[in-house]
Coordinates of C-alpha atoms and ligand atoms in Angstrom, one line a residue:
Chain A
M182 CA 0.6 0.2 0.0
S183 CA 2.7 2.5 0.4
T184 CA 4.1 2.4 -2.7
A185 CA 0.5 3.0 -3.8
P186 CA 0.0 7.6 -4.5
A187 CA 3.3 6.8 -7.1
L188 CA 1.8 4.5 -8.6
A189 CA -0.9 5.8 -8.7
E190 CA 0.3 9.3 -10.3
T191 CA 2.9 7.0 -13.1
V192 CA -0.2 5.0 -14.4
A193 CA -2.5 7.2 -14.8
A194 CA 0.3 9.8 -17.2
P195 CA 2.3 7.5 -19.1
A196 CA 4.8 10.1 -20.2
P197 CA 5.2 8.9 -23.7
R198 CA 2.1 9.0 -24.8
R199 CA 1.8 12.4 -23.6
R200 CA 4.5 14.2 -25.2
G201 CA 3.5 12.0 -28.5
R202 CA 0.5 14.6 -28.0
L203 CA 1.4 17.4 -27.9
L204 CA 3.7 16.8 -31.2
L205 CA 1.3 17.6 -33.4
P206 CA -0.5 20.7 -31.9
I207 CA 3.2 22.5 -31.0
L208 CA 3.9 21.8 -34.9
L209 CA 0.6 23.4 -35.7
F210 CA 1.0 26.5 -34.0
G211 CA 4.6 26.8 -34.6
L212 CA 3.4 26.5 -39.2
L213 CA 0.6 28.9 -38.2
A214 CA 2.6 31.8 -36.6
L215 CA 5.4 31.5 -39.6
A216 CA 2.9 32.0 -41.9
P217 CA 3.2 36.2 -42.0
L218 CA 6.8 35.1 -42.2
A219 CA 6.1 33.2 -45.8
V220 CA 4.2 35.9 -47.1
S221 CA 6.3 38.7 -46.4
L222 CA 9.1 35.8 -48.5
G223 CA 6.5 36.3 -51.8
M224 CA 3.9 33.8 -50.9
P225 CA 0.5 35.6 -52.3
S226 CA -1.0 38.0 -49.5
G227 CA -4.5 36.0 -50.1
W228 CA -2.6 34.0 -48.1
L229 CA -2.9 35.0 -44.8
A230 CA -6.8 36.3 -45.4
L231 CA -7.4 33.1 -46.2
L232 CA -5.4 31.3 -43.5
T233 CA -7.1 34.3 -41.4
R234 CA -10.4 32.9 -42.3
A235 CA -9.4 29.5 -41.6
M236 CA -8.6 30.1 -38.3
I237 CA -11.9 31.8 -37.3
F238 CA -13.8 28.9 -38.9
A239 CA -11.3 26.4 -36.6
I240 CA -12.6 28.1 -33.3
A241 CA -16.0 27.0 -34.6
A242 CA -15.4 24.0 -35.2
L243 CA -12.8 23.5 -32.2
S244 CA -15.4 24.5 -30.0
L245 CA -18.1 21.6 -31.6
D246 CA -15.5 19.0 -30.9
L247 CA -16.0 19.3 -27.8
I248 CA -19.8 18.5 -28.0
L249 CA -19.8 16.2 -30.9
G250 CA -16.4 14.7 -30.8
V251 CA -15.6 14.8 -26.5
G252 CA -19.6 14.5 -26.2
G253 CA -21.0 12.9 -28.6
L254 CA -23.8 15.2 -28.8
V255 CA -24.6 16.3 -32.7
S256 CA -25.6 19.6 -32.8
F257 CA -26.9 20.6 -36.4
G258 CA -27.0 24.1 -35.6
H259 CA -23.8 25.0 -34.2
A260 CA -23.9 27.9 -37.0
A261 CA -26.1 29.9 -34.9
F262 CA -23.5 30.5 -32.2
L263 CA -21.0 31.7 -35.1
G264 CA -24.1 34.1 -36.4
I265 CA -25.2 35.6 -33.2
G266 CA -21.1 36.3 -32.1
A267 CA -21.3 38.2 -35.5
Y268 CA -24.1 39.1 -35.3
V269 CA -24.3 41.1 -31.6
T270 CA -20.5 42.4 -32.9
G271 CA -22.1 44.0 -36.2
I272 CA -24.8 45.6 -34.1
M273 CA -22.0 46.7 -31.5
I274 CA -20.0 48.2 -34.2
T275 CA -22.9 50.1 -36.3
E276 CA -24.0 51.5 -33.1
G277 CA -21.2 53.4 -32.4
Q278 CA -19.5 50.9 -29.9
A279 CA -16.1 49.0 -32.1
E280 CA -14.4 48.0 -28.6
A281 CA -14.0 44.5 -27.9
L282 CA -13.5 44.5 -24.3
L283 CA -17.3 45.5 -24.3
I284 CA -18.4 43.8 -27.4
L285 CA -17.0 40.4 -26.2
P286 CA -18.8 39.9 -22.9
V287 CA -21.6 41.1 -24.8
V288 CA -21.1 37.8 -27.1
L289 CA -20.7 35.5 -23.9
G290 CA -23.3 36.4 -22.7
I291 CA -25.8 36.1 -25.7
C292 CA -24.3 32.9 -26.7
A293 CA -24.2 31.5 -22.7
L294 CA -28.0 32.1 -22.3
F295 CA -29.0 31.0 -26.1
A296 CA -27.3 27.9 -25.4
A297 CA -28.6 27.4 -22.3
I298 CA -32.5 27.8 -23.2
T299 CA -31.6 25.8 -26.4
G300 CA -29.3 23.4 -24.6
A301 CA -31.9 22.6 -21.8
I302 CA -34.9 21.2 -24.4
C303 CA -32.5 20.2 -27.1
L304 CA -30.3 17.5 -24.4
R305 CA -34.7 16.2 -23.5
T306 CA -33.9 14.5 -26.6
R307 CA -31.1 11.9 -28.0
G308 CA -30.0 11.0 -31.9
V309 CA -31.4 11.4 -35.0
T310 CA -34.2 14.3 -32.5
F311 CA -31.3 15.7 -30.9
I312 CA -30.2 16.7 -34.1
M313 CA -33.3 17.8 -35.7
I314 CA -33.9 20.1 -32.6
T315 CA -30.6 21.7 -32.9
L316 CA -31.4 22.3 -36.5
A317 CA -35.0 24.0 -35.8
F318 CA -32.9 26.0 -33.7
G319 CA -30.0 27.0 -35.4
Q320 CA -33.1 28.1 -38.3
M321 CA -34.6 30.1 -35.8
V322 CA -31.8 32.3 -35.3
Y323 CA -31.5 32.0 -39.7
F324 CA -34.7 33.6 -39.4
L325 CA -34.5 35.9 -36.8
A326 CA -31.6 37.2 -38.2
Q327 CA -33.7 37.4 -42.1
A328 CA -36.4 39.7 -39.9
L329 CA -33.8 42.5 -38.5
S330 CA -34.7 44.6 -41.1
A331 CA -32.8 47.9 -38.7
Y332 CA -29.2 45.6 -39.3
G333 CA -29.6 44.8 -43.0
G334 CA -32.4 42.0 -42.7
D335 CA -31.9 39.5 -45.8
D336 CA -29.4 41.6 -47.5
G337 CA -27.0 41.6 -44.3
L338 CA -25.1 43.8 -42.5
T339 CA -22.0 45.8 -43.8
L340 CA -20.0 47.4 -40.9
Y341 CA -17.6 50.7 -41.8
A342 CA -15.6 50.2 -38.5
K343 CA -12.8 47.3 -36.8
S344 CA -13.2 46.6 -33.3
T345 CA -10.3 48.0 -31.3
I346 CA -9.1 46.0 -28.2
A347 CA -8.9 47.9 -24.9
G348 CA -8.7 51.5 -27.8
L349 CA -5.8 49.5 -29.8
D350 CA -5.9 49.4 -33.4
L351 CA -5.2 45.7 -33.6
F352 CA -7.0 44.7 -36.4
S353 CA -6.5 47.3 -39.2
T354 CA -3.3 45.5 -40.6
R355 CA -3.2 41.7 -42.1
T356 CA -0.9 41.1 -40.1
G357 CA -1.9 42.4 -36.5
F358 CA -5.5 40.3 -37.0
F359 CA -3.9 37.3 -38.0
Y360 CA -2.0 37.1 -34.8
C361 CA -4.7 37.8 -32.9
V362 CA -7.1 35.5 -34.4
L363 CA -3.8 33.0 -33.9
A364 CA -3.7 34.7 -30.1
A365 CA -7.9 33.3 -29.9
L366 CA -7.2 29.9 -31.6
A367 CA -4.7 29.3 -29.2
G368 CA -6.2 30.5 -26.3
C369 CA -9.6 28.8 -27.0
Y370 CA -7.4 25.5 -28.1
A371 CA -5.6 24.9 -24.1
L372 CA -9.0 26.7 -22.6
V373 CA -10.8 23.6 -24.2
R374 CA -7.8 21.0 -23.9
I375 CA -7.3 21.5 -19.9
L376 CA -11.7 21.8 -19.9
V377 CA -11.2 18.6 -22.0
A378 CA -8.3 16.9 -18.9
S379 CA -10.4 17.6 -16.3
R380 CA -13.0 16.0 -13.6
F381 CA -15.7 17.6 -15.6
G382 CA -14.0 16.3 -19.0
R383 CA -13.7 13.1 -17.7
I384 CA -16.9 12.4 -16.7
L385 CA -18.3 14.1 -20.2
R386 CA -16.0 11.6 -22.2
A387 CA -17.8 8.8 -20.1
A388 CA -20.9 9.5 -20.8
R389 CA -20.1 9.7 -24.6
E390 CA -19.8 6.3 -24.1
N391 CA -22.0 4.7 -21.9
P392 CA -24.1 7.4 -20.0
V393 CA -26.1 4.9 -18.5
R394 CA -22.7 3.4 -16.1
V395 CA -22.0 7.3 -15.5
S396 CA -26.2 8.7 -14.2
V397 CA -25.9 5.4 -11.6
T398 CA -22.1 6.1 -11.1
G399 CA -23.5 9.2 -9.0
F400 CA -23.7 12.1 -12.0
D401 CA -26.7 13.5 -13.8
V402 CA -25.6 13.4 -17.2
T403 CA -27.6 16.1 -18.8
R404 CA -26.3 18.8 -16.7
I405 CA -23.0 17.8 -17.2
R406 CA -23.9 18.0 -21.2
L407 CA -25.6 21.6 -20.9
V408 CA -22.4 22.8 -19.2
A409 CA -20.4 21.1 -21.8
Y410 CA -22.8 22.7 -24.5
V411 CA -23.3 26.4 -22.9
I412 CA -19.5 26.3 -22.9
S413 CA -19.0 24.9 -26.6
G414 CA -21.9 28.1 -27.9
M415 CA -20.0 30.2 -26.4
V416 CA -16.5 29.6 -27.8
A417 CA -18.7 29.3 -31.5
G418 CA -19.2 33.3 -30.3
I419 CA -15.7 34.4 -30.2
A420 CA -15.7 33.2 -33.7
G421 CA -18.8 35.1 -34.8
F422 CA -16.9 38.2 -33.3
F423 CA -13.8 37.4 -35.3
L424 CA -15.6 36.5 -38.4
A425 CA -17.4 40.3 -38.5
N426 CA -14.2 42.0 -38.2
H427 CA -12.8 40.2 -41.1
T428 CA -15.3 40.5 -43.6
D429 CA -16.9 43.8 -42.2
F430 CA -20.0 41.8 -43.4
V431 CA -22.6 40.1 -41.4
S432 CA -25.0 38.2 -43.1
P433 CA -28.0 35.4 -41.8
A434 CA -26.2 33.2 -44.3
F435 CA -23.3 33.2 -41.7
M436 CA -25.7 31.0 -39.6
S437 CA -27.8 28.9 -42.1
W438 CA -27.6 25.1 -41.5
Q439 CA -25.2 24.5 -44.4
R440 CA -23.1 26.7 -42.4
S441 CA -23.5 24.0 -38.9
G442 CA -23.0 20.7 -42.1
E443 CA -19.8 22.4 -42.7
L444 CA -18.6 23.1 -39.4
I445 CA -19.8 18.8 -38.6
F446 CA -17.7 18.5 -41.6
M447 CA -14.6 19.9 -40.7
A448 CA -14.1 18.2 -36.9
V449 CA -14.9 15.3 -39.1
L450 CA -12.4 15.7 -41.8
G451 CA -9.5 16.2 -38.9
G452 CA -10.8 13.6 -36.8
V453 CA -13.5 14.4 -34.1
G454 CA -12.4 14.2 -30.8
S455 CA -9.1 15.0 -30.7
L456 CA -9.8 19.3 -30.7
H457 CA -6.3 19.8 -33.2
G458 CA -7.7 18.2 -35.6
A459 CA -10.6 19.9 -35.8
I460 CA -8.6 23.0 -35.9
I461 CA -6.2 21.1 -39.2
G462 CA -9.6 20.1 -40.6
A463 CA -11.1 23.9 -40.7
I464 CA -8.2 24.6 -42.0
A465 CA -8.1 21.9 -44.8
Y466 CA -11.8 22.6 -45.8
L467 CA -11.3 26.1 -46.7
I468 CA -7.9 25.5 -48.5
A469 CA -9.8 22.5 -50.4
E470 CA -13.2 24.7 -51.5
D471 CA -10.7 27.9 -51.8
G472 CA -8.4 25.5 -54.1
L473 CA -11.2 24.1 -55.9
S474 CA -13.8 26.7 -56.3
H475 CA -11.5 28.3 -58.3
L476 CA -11.1 25.3 -60.6
T477 CA -15.5 24.7 -61.5
E478 CA -18.2 26.5 -60.5
H479 CA -19.7 23.2 -59.5
W480 CA -16.9 22.3 -56.6
R481 CA -19.9 21.2 -54.1
V482 CA -20.7 18.2 -56.1
I483 CA -16.8 17.2 -55.8
F484 CA -15.9 18.5 -53.0
G485 CA -19.1 16.5 -50.8
P486 CA -17.9 13.0 -52.1
L487 CA -14.4 13.5 -51.6
I488 CA -14.9 14.5 -48.5
I489 CA -16.9 11.3 -47.2
L490 CA -14.7 8.9 -49.7
F491 CA -12.0 10.5 -46.9
V492 CA -13.7 10.1 -43.9
L493 CA -14.8 6.1 -44.5
F494 CA -10.9 5.4 -45.8
T495 CA -9.3 7.2 -43.1
R496 CA -11.3 6.5 -40.6
G497 CA -10.2 8.7 -37.9
G498 CA -9.7 11.7 -40.1
I499 CA -6.3 13.6 -40.8
V500 CA -5.4 13.1 -38.0
G501 CA -5.6 9.8 -37.5
M502 CA -4.2 9.3 -40.7
L503 CA -1.2 11.3 -39.3
R504 CA -1.2 9.1 -36.0
K505 CA -1.1 5.7 -37.9
L506 CA 2.0 7.1 -39.9
G507 CA 3.3 8.4 -37.2
G508 CA 3.0 5.9 -34.6
G509 CA 2.9 2.8 -36.2
G510 CA -1.1 2.5 -35.5
G511 CA -0.2 2.6 -31.7
A512 CA -1.7 5.0 -29.5
Chain G
M348 CA -33.3 -5.9 15.0
K349 CA -31.1 -3.7 13.1
Q350 CA -32.9 -1.2 10.5
P351 CA -33.0 -3.0 6.9
V352 CA -30.8 -0.9 4.9
L353 CA -32.9 -1.5 1.9
T354 CA -36.9 -1.8 1.9
L355 CA -39.1 -3.0 -0.7
E356 CA -42.5 -2.3 -0.7
S357 CA -45.1 -3.7 -2.4
V358 CA -43.5 -3.2 -5.7
R359 CA -45.0 -3.3 -8.7
K360 CA -44.3 -3.3 -12.3
S361 CA -46.1 -3.8 -15.6
F362 CA -44.8 -3.8 -18.9
G363 CA -48.3 -3.4 -21.0
A364 CA -50.1 -7.1 -19.5
L365 CA -46.5 -8.4 -18.5
K366 CA -46.2 -8.0 -14.6
V367 CA -42.8 -8.3 -14.6
T368 CA -42.8 -6.9 -10.7
D369 CA -45.4 -8.7 -8.7
D370 CA -46.3 -7.3 -5.5
V371 CA -42.6 -7.5 -4.4
S372 CA -41.8 -6.7 -0.6
L373 CA -38.1 -7.5 0.7
S374 CA -35.4 -6.3 2.5
V375 CA -31.6 -6.3 2.8
A376 CA -30.1 -5.9 6.7
P377 CA -26.5 -3.7 6.7
G378 CA -23.9 -5.9 6.1
E379 CA -26.6 -8.7 4.7
L380 CA -26.4 -10.7 1.1
H381 CA -29.7 -11.0 0.6
A382 CA -29.9 -13.6 -3.1
L383 CA -32.5 -12.8 -5.5
I384 CA -32.8 -16.5 -7.9
G385 CA -35.4 -17.4 -9.8
P386 CA -35.7 -18.5 -13.9
N387 CA -35.1 -16.5 -17.0
G388 CA -37.7 -13.7 -17.5
A389 CA -38.7 -13.9 -13.9
G390 CA -38.1 -10.1 -13.4
K391 CA -34.9 -10.2 -11.6
T392 CA -33.4 -7.4 -13.7
T393 CA -36.1 -5.4 -14.1
L394 CA -36.0 -5.1 -9.7
V395 CA -33.4 -4.5 -9.8
H396 CA -33.0 -1.6 -12.8
Q397 CA -36.2 -0.1 -10.4
I398 CA -34.3 -0.5 -7.1
S399 CA -31.3 1.6 -8.9
G400 CA -33.4 4.1 -10.4
M401 CA -33.4 3.1 -14.3
L402 CA -37.0 1.9 -14.5
K403 CA -40.4 3.5 -12.2
P404 CA -42.4 1.0 -10.6
D405 CA -46.1 1.6 -11.2
S406 CA -46.4 1.8 -7.4
G407 CA -45.0 0.8 -3.9
A408 CA -42.6 2.3 -2.0
I409 CA -38.7 1.8 -2.3
R410 CA -36.8 2.7 1.0
F411 CA -32.9 3.1 1.2
R412 CA -31.7 3.9 5.0
G413 CA -34.9 4.7 5.8
E414 CA -35.7 7.4 3.1
D415 CA -37.9 7.3 0.4
I416 CA -36.0 7.5 -3.0
S417 CA -38.6 5.5 -5.3
A418 CA -38.8 9.1 -7.0
L419 CA -35.0 9.8 -7.0
T420 CA -33.0 9.6 -10.2
P421 CA -30.6 7.3 -10.7
E422 CA -27.3 9.5 -9.9
K423 CA -29.2 11.0 -7.0
R424 CA -29.2 7.4 -5.1
A425 CA -26.3 6.2 -6.6
R426 CA -25.2 9.7 -4.2
R427 CA -26.2 8.4 -1.6
G428 CA -25.0 5.0 -1.4
L429 CA -26.6 2.6 -3.8
A430 CA -24.2 1.4 -5.9
R431 CA -24.6 -1.5 -9.1
T432 CA -23.2 -3.8 -10.9
F433 CA -25.0 -4.6 -14.3
Q434 CA -25.6 -8.1 -16.0
I435 CA -24.0 -7.2 -19.4
T436 CA -21.0 -5.4 -18.1
S437 CA -20.7 -1.9 -18.1
T438 CA -18.0 -0.2 -18.3
I439 CA -16.0 2.7 -20.4
A440 CA -14.0 0.6 -22.7
S441 CA -12.0 3.4 -24.4
L442 CA -10.6 4.3 -20.4
S443 CA -8.2 2.9 -18.2
V444 CA -9.0 0.1 -15.3
L445 CA -8.2 3.0 -13.0
E446 CA -9.6 5.5 -14.5
N447 CA -13.1 3.8 -14.6
V448 CA -12.8 3.2 -11.0
A449 CA -11.9 6.8 -10.7
L450 CA -14.9 7.6 -11.7
G451 CA -17.1 6.5 -8.4
V452 CA -13.8 7.8 -6.9
Q453 CA -14.9 11.6 -8.3
A454 CA -18.4 11.4 -7.4
K455 CA -17.4 11.3 -3.4
V456 CA -15.0 13.9 -3.4
A457 CA -15.4 18.0 -3.1
H458 CA -15.3 19.4 -6.3
P459 CA -16.3 16.5 -8.7
L460 CA -17.0 18.1 -11.9
S461 CA -14.2 20.9 -11.1
L462 CA -13.5 22.4 -14.7
F463 CA -9.9 23.0 -14.8
R464 CA -8.4 20.1 -12.4
N465 CA -6.4 17.6 -14.6
A466 CA -7.7 14.7 -14.1
A467 CA -4.9 12.0 -14.6
R468 CA -2.4 13.4 -12.6
D469 CA -5.1 13.9 -9.6
A470 CA -4.1 11.8 -6.4
A471 CA -7.2 12.3 -4.5
L472 CA -8.7 10.4 -7.5
N473 CA -6.3 8.3 -8.0
R474 CA -4.9 6.1 -4.8
P475 CA -8.9 5.1 -3.8
A476 CA -9.4 3.9 -7.2
L477 CA -6.2 2.1 -6.7
A478 CA -7.0 0.6 -3.9
A479 CA -10.7 -0.5 -5.0
L480 CA -8.3 -1.9 -7.2
E481 CA -6.0 -3.8 -5.2
A482 CA -8.9 -4.9 -3.1
V483 CA -10.4 -7.1 -6.9
G484 CA -7.1 -8.0 -7.6
L485 CA -7.2 -5.9 -10.8
A486 CA -4.5 -3.1 -9.3
D487 CA -1.2 -4.7 -11.6
R488 CA -4.0 -3.8 -14.7
A489 CA -4.6 -0.6 -13.8
E490 CA -3.0 0.7 -17.1
V491 CA -4.9 -1.2 -19.3
P492 CA -8.3 0.7 -20.9
A493 CA -11.3 -1.2 -19.6
G494 CA -12.3 -2.6 -23.5
R495 CA -8.9 -5.0 -23.2
L496 CA -10.0 -6.7 -20.3
S497 CA -11.3 -10.2 -19.9
H498 CA -14.7 -11.1 -19.5
G499 CA -14.0 -12.1 -15.2
E500 CA -11.8 -9.3 -15.6
K501 CA -14.5 -6.7 -16.2
R502 CA -17.0 -8.4 -13.9
A503 CA -14.2 -7.6 -10.7
L504 CA -13.6 -4.0 -12.7
E505 CA -16.9 -3.4 -12.0
L506 CA -17.6 -4.6 -8.7
A507 CA -14.1 -2.0 -8.0
M508 CA -16.1 0.3 -9.8
A509 CA -19.1 -0.5 -7.3
L510 CA -17.1 0.1 -4.3
A511 CA -15.6 3.2 -4.9
L512 CA -18.9 4.7 -3.8
E513 CA -18.0 3.7 -0.7
P514 CA -21.6 2.6 -0.7
A515 CA -24.1 1.0 2.0
A516 CA -25.3 -1.1 -0.1
I517 CA -24.4 -3.1 -3.8
L518 CA -26.6 -4.6 -6.3
L519 CA -25.5 -7.1 -8.2
D520 CA -26.9 -8.5 -11.4
E521 CA -25.5 -11.7 -11.9
P522 CA -22.0 -10.7 -11.5
L523 CA -20.9 -14.4 -12.6
A524 CA -22.6 -14.7 -15.8
G525 CA -20.4 -15.8 -18.7
V526 CA -17.6 -16.9 -16.5
G527 CA -15.9 -19.4 -16.4
R528 CA -15.3 -21.8 -13.8
E529 CA -11.6 -20.2 -13.0
E530 CA -12.2 -17.0 -12.9
G531 CA -15.5 -17.1 -11.4
E532 CA -14.2 -18.6 -8.4
R533 CA -12.1 -16.3 -7.9
L534 CA -14.8 -13.5 -8.7
I535 CA -17.2 -16.0 -5.7
E536 CA -14.2 -15.7 -2.9
L537 CA -14.2 -12.3 -4.0
L538 CA -17.5 -11.7 -2.6
S539 CA -17.4 -13.7 0.1
S540 CA -14.6 -11.6 1.0
L541 CA -17.2 -8.6 0.8
K542 CA -19.6 -10.0 2.9
G543 CA -20.8 -8.6 6.8
R544 CA -19.4 -5.1 4.9
Y545 CA -21.9 -4.0 2.6
A546 CA -25.8 -4.9 2.4
M547 CA -26.0 -6.5 -0.9
L548 CA -28.7 -8.4 -3.2
L549 CA -27.2 -10.7 -5.2
V550 CA -29.1 -12.4 -8.7
E551 CA -27.6 -15.3 -9.3
H552 CA -28.0 -18.1 -11.5
D553 CA -25.4 -20.6 -10.5
M554 CA -26.9 -22.0 -7.6
A555 CA -23.7 -23.1 -5.5
A556 CA -22.6 -19.9 -5.3
V557 CA -25.8 -18.3 -4.3
F558 CA -26.0 -21.1 -1.5
A559 CA -22.0 -20.5 -0.1
L560 CA -22.5 -16.4 -0.4
A561 CA -26.5 -15.8 0.9
D562 CA -26.8 -15.1 4.6
K563 CA -30.8 -14.8 3.0
V564 CA -32.6 -16.4 -0.1
S565 CA -35.6 -14.7 -2.0
V566 CA -37.0 -17.0 -5.1
L567 CA -38.8 -14.7 -7.2
V568 CA -41.1 -16.6 -10.4
Y569 CA -43.0 -14.4 -13.2
G570 CA -42.9 -11.0 -11.0
R571 CA -43.8 -12.9 -7.2
V572 CA -41.6 -13.8 -4.7
I573 CA -42.7 -17.3 -4.1
A574 CA -40.4 -18.1 -1.1
S575 CA -38.0 -16.2 0.9
G576 CA -35.9 -17.1 4.4
E577 CA -32.8 -18.7 5.5
P578 CA -31.3 -21.0 2.0
A579 CA -31.3 -24.3 3.5
A580 CA -35.1 -23.7 4.2
V581 CA -35.9 -22.0 0.8
R582 CA -34.1 -25.0 -1.0
A583 CA -36.4 -27.7 1.0
D584 CA -39.5 -25.4 -0.2
P585 CA -42.0 -27.8 -2.2
A586 CA -42.8 -25.0 -3.7
V587 CA -39.4 -23.7 -5.2
R588 CA -38.4 -26.8 -6.0
E589 CA -41.5 -27.3 -8.1
A590 CA -41.1 -24.4 -10.1
Y591 CA -37.5 -23.3 -9.8
L592 CA -35.0 -26.2 -8.3
G593 CA -36.8 -29.4 -9.8
E594 CA -34.9 -28.3 -13.3
E595 CA -31.7 -28.1 -12.0
G596 CA -32.2 -31.5 -10.3
Ligands
ATP831 N1 -38.7 -2.6 -21.6 C1 -39.1 -3.9 -22.0 N2 -40.0 -4.2 -22.0 C2 -40.9 -5.3 -22.5 N3 -40.6 -6.6 -21.7 C3 -40.1 -6.3 -21.0 C4 -38.7 -5.4 -20.9 N4 -37.8 -5.6 -19.8 C5 -38.3 -6.5 -19.5 N5 -39.3 -7.0 -20.6 C6 -39.8 -8.5 -20.3 O1 -39.8 -8.8 -18.5 C7 -39.5 -9.9 -17.9 C8 -38.3 -9.7 -17.3 O2 -37.5 -9.3 -17.9 P1 -36.2 -9.5 -16.6 O3 -34.7 -9.3 -17.6 O4 -36.0 -8.7 -15.9 O5 -35.8 -10.5 -16.1 P2 -34.6 -11.8 -15.3 O6 -35.6 -12.6 -14.5 O7 -34.0 -10.4 -14.8 O8 -33.9 -12.6 -16.8 P3 -32.6 -13.4 -16.7 O9 -32.0 -14.3 -15.6 O10 -32.7 -13.8 -18.5 O11 -31.9 -12.1 -16.5 C9 -39.0 -10.6 -19.7 O12 -39.8 -11.2 -19.8 C10 -38.8 -10.1 -20.7 O13 -39.2 -10.4 -21.5
MG832 MG1 -31.6 -10.8 -15.9

């Protein structure tokens, strides 16, 4: 018994496995941080805007992965949070309030409220019903945005200013904005990773696999999922804030069901449940979309089946494939 | 006479026209091992589901440590100290053996759902979990994903998961089902080592195990308790022999 504590600690955290898990995210963020350098060395500058956009969607896909990959809840209305974040930002900027330190708390608050209310209803259901109800709530927000005639209605809302952070004009240059988005992405990634590894996260993971076991072990599965849903919605709202600042425009299309579907695609493409998979998936998705849309107008017809084939054949998405290449199939 | 830990009073449950639980009353005293036997489809699992809160009885009361728990959710019953295992093993396959047991420990510690405290390196979780694994003889398998255990090891793991809750009572739904002779013997030994420390309701088909372990036996047939009492008396009961034990020779 005297060796128990020492054993317990070593037993739970095998060092090599932990190091392996950090390699890919460090590589990923390192490469992203160098991207502006590549542009100054001759990459077309449109590339930086594309990467910025990809990282914004990566924040949203990452937030989705928390409930989809980690929690096992297939939400088909996640773009609603992206849209709410973008609209709150757009409306506040239009009303003359561009300060991020004021906008972000409002974004987080409204997303949390919306997630808490809709989540409490959605989470009473399971499986296909859950998918349909999240879809319905997503469409509700979509139609609400269309009806906002004071803020552009169907046509959307053009923004004539960008946000400042504590008064600083960090978003006015491409590189400045790029690094702000990268910092936000890294922060959200770290936060979600800590959550997943926490006591809370372990119960969330366990409940994905066996909710009955978790409930007879003394945990309220619905409440735990609701907390995850709220956090996920808030993080997606942050992505919306950046999206509005990136496009200088917000429109109901931000929260269409197709957008929600794309977010699922990104997470699945990268490999669900690994978190950095969602980031890689979002970047790969947007780069592929960009490339294919230059080739043909009907790129969606090619792209959809391509992704499905890829996911079917790799099982575990891009991250799963990399893991197989790197670790000989292990862990 | 000690106050029973668990008492069922006239519990009834029907699935349509099928009475699966028909006016069942029974009690388990502290430290007592009460075996519930009966033919396939008698309603044993359904009864365990009702006690653990996964199914709602149509009528009747379930008392646990003096409190009527009939209206409580499974998680609330677990938190009050009512643990259970499943006829079909129920673990978290992708989590390690230690992590599975730590789930139960987590239900008992302060801040069980902390958002930021890392769970894997948490000695407050791992130490008691390892102790529970040692109690069931699985300590050397702590790192293995639960899905890779042998069937008998999974059964032992489920027991450790129940013990981690520091329960007052444990409901065991056929802990020996599908287990080979050797592993079965080890499990019986394990159960007998737990005897006296927990109130246990044991559903089991293995008669040798039942009569070796039980302080009290109740026989369930078509949802009704047709006999209840000392093992020897139940074994001798002609109605029991006819309805159930007779088949076994
Ligand atoms: N959800 C349900 N709906 C309808 N009938 C059910 C349901 N669950 C169980 N039953 C029926 O209730 C009866 C009792 O089932 P139960 O699983 O409780 O039996 P058991 O005594 O545990 O049997 P075994 O020894 O095979 O495990 C069976 O006839 C079964 O088919
Ligand atoms: Mg059964």
